[in-house]
Structures are given as structure tokens and as C-alpha cells.
PDB file of C-alpha atoms in Angstrom:
ATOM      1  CA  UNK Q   1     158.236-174.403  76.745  1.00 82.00           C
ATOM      2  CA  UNK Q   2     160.207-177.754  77.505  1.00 89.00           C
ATOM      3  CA  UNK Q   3     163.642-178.235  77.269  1.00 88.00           C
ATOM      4  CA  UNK Q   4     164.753-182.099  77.693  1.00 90.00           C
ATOM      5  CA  UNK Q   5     168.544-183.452  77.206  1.00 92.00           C
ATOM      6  CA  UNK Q   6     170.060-186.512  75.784  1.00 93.00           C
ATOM      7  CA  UNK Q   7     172.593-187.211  77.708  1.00 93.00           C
ATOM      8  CA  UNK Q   8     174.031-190.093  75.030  1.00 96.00           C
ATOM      9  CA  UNK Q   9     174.196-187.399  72.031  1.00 95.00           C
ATOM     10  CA  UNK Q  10     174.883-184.040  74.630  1.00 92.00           C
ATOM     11  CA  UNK Q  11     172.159-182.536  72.707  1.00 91.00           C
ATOM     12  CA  UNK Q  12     169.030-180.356  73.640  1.00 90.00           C
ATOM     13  CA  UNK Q  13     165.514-180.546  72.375  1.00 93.00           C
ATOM     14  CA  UNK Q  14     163.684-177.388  72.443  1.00 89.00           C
ATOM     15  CA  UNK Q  15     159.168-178.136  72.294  1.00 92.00           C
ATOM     16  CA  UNK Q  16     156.309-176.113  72.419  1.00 91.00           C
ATOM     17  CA  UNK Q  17     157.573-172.763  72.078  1.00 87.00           C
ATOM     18  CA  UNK Q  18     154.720-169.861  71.337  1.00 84.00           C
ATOM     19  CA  UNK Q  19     155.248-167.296  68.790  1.00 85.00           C
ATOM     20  CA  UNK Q  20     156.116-164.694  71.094  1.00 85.00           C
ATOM     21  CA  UNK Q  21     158.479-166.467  72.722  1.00 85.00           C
ATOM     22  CA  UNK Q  22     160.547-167.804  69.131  1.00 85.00           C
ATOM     23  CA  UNK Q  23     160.249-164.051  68.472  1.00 84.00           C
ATOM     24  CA  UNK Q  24     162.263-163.018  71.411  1.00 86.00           C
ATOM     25  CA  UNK Q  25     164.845-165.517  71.152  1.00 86.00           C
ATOM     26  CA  UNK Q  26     165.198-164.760  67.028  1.00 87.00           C
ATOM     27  CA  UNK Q  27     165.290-160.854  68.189  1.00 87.00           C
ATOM     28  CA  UNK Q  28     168.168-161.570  70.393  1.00 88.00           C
ATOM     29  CA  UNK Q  29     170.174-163.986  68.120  1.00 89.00           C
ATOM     30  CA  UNK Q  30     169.682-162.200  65.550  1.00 88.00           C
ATOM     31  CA  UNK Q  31     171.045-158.668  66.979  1.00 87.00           C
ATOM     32  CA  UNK Q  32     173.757-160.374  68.547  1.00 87.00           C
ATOM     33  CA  UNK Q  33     174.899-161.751  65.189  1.00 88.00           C
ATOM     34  CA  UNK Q  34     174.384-158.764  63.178  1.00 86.00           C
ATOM     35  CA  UNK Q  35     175.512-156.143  65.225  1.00 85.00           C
ATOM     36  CA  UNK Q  36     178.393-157.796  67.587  1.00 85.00           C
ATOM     37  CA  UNK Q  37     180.931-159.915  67.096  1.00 86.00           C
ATOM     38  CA  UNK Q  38     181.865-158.463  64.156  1.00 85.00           C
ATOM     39  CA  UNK Q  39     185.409-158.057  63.718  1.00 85.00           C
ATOM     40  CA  UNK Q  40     187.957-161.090  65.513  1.00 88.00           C
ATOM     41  CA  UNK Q  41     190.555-159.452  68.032  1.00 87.00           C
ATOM     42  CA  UNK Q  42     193.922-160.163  67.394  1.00 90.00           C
ATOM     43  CA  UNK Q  43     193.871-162.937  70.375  1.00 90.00           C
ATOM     44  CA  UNK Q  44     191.722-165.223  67.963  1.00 89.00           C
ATOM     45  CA  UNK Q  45     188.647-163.966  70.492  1.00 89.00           C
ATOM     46  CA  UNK Q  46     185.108-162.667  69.177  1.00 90.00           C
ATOM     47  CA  UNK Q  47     184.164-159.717  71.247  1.00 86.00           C
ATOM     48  CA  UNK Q  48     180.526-158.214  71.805  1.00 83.00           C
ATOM     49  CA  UNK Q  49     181.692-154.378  71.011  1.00 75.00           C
ATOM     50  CA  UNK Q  50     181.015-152.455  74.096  1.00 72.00           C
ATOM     51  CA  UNK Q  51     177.436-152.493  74.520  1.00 67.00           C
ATOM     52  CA  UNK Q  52     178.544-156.782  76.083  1.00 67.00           C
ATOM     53  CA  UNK Q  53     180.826-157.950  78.057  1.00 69.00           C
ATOM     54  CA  UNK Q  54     181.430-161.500  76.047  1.00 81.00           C
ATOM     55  CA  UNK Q  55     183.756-163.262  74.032  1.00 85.00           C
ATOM     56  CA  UNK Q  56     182.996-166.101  71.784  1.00 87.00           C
ATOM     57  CA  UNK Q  57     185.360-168.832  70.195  1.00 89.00           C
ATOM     58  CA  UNK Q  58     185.345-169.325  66.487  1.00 92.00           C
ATOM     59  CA  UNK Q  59     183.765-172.193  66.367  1.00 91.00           C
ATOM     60  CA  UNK Q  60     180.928-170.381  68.951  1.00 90.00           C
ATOM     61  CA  UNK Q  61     180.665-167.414  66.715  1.00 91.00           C
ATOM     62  CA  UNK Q  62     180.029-169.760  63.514  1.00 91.00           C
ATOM     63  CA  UNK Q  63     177.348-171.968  65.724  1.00 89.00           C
ATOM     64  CA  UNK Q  64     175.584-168.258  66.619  1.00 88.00           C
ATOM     65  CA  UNK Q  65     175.595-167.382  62.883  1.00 89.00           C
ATOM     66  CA  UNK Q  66     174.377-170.629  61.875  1.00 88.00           C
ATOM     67  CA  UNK Q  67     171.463-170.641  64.533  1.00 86.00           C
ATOM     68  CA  UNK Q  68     170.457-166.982  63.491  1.00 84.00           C
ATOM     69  CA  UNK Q  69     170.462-168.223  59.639  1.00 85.00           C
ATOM     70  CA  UNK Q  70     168.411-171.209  60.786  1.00 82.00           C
ATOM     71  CA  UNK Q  71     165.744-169.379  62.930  1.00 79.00           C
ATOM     72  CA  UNK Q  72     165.524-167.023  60.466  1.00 79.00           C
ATOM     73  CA  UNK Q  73     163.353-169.921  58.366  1.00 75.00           C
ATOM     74  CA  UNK Q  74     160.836-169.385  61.081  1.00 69.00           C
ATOM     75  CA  UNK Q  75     160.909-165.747  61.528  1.00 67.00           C
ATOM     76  CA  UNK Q  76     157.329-164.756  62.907  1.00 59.00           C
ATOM     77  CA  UNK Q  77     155.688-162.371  60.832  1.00 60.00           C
TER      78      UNK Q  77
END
């Protein structure tokens, strides 16, 4: 796996990722967005439930759903 970064955009590239190793990372995301971070607190926070200890933003709990909903295009079978 490579990981390079633009420093002129701030973005990352991800490259040459195996199967097994998509898998993981869509196994995690995936959990994390269905089964935490399910309800906001009443401090505008995301929380994990108690099974985490972390706290996401709304605009970090909307970039987790939407990289879940994209990996999920590439699911492994």
C-alpha cells in the first residue's frame, strides 16, 4: 500500500491496496458508521456509544458516512 500527499490540494492518494486489506478498512468504516455515532449529544458532538472513546464533528460524521457509502461500491465479495 502507498499513501502519497499533495501538499497544494491537502489531499491523500491511497494505491495499491489488496483485497484483504480494502476489506478490513470497509469492515471498520462500515461498523463504525452503522453501529456508532448514531444519535448527536446535545453538545452538537457525535459519540462512539460505549464500546469507543471518540467524538466526531458533524461535518466528520457526514465525511465517515459518505466514505462508508463510497467503499461500499467496492465491497469485496
Amino acid at each position: 500500500m502507498k499513501i502519497n500527499y499533495c501538499p497544494s490540494s491537502r489531499t491523500f492518494t491511497l494505491s495499491g491496496l489488496s483485497v484483504q486489506q480494502l476489506a478490513v478498512m470497509f469492515a471498520v468504516l462500515r461498523t463504525a458508521d452503522h453501529r456508532c455515532f448514531t444519535a448527536r449529544s446535545d453538545n452538537g458532538c457525535w459519540y462512539s456509544d460505549n464500546d469507543f472513546v471518540l467524538s466526531l464533528t458533524d461535518q466528520e460524521r457526514a465525511d465517515l458516512a459518505s466514505i462508508a457509502s463510497r467503499l461500499e461500491t467496492y465491497r469485496p465479495q
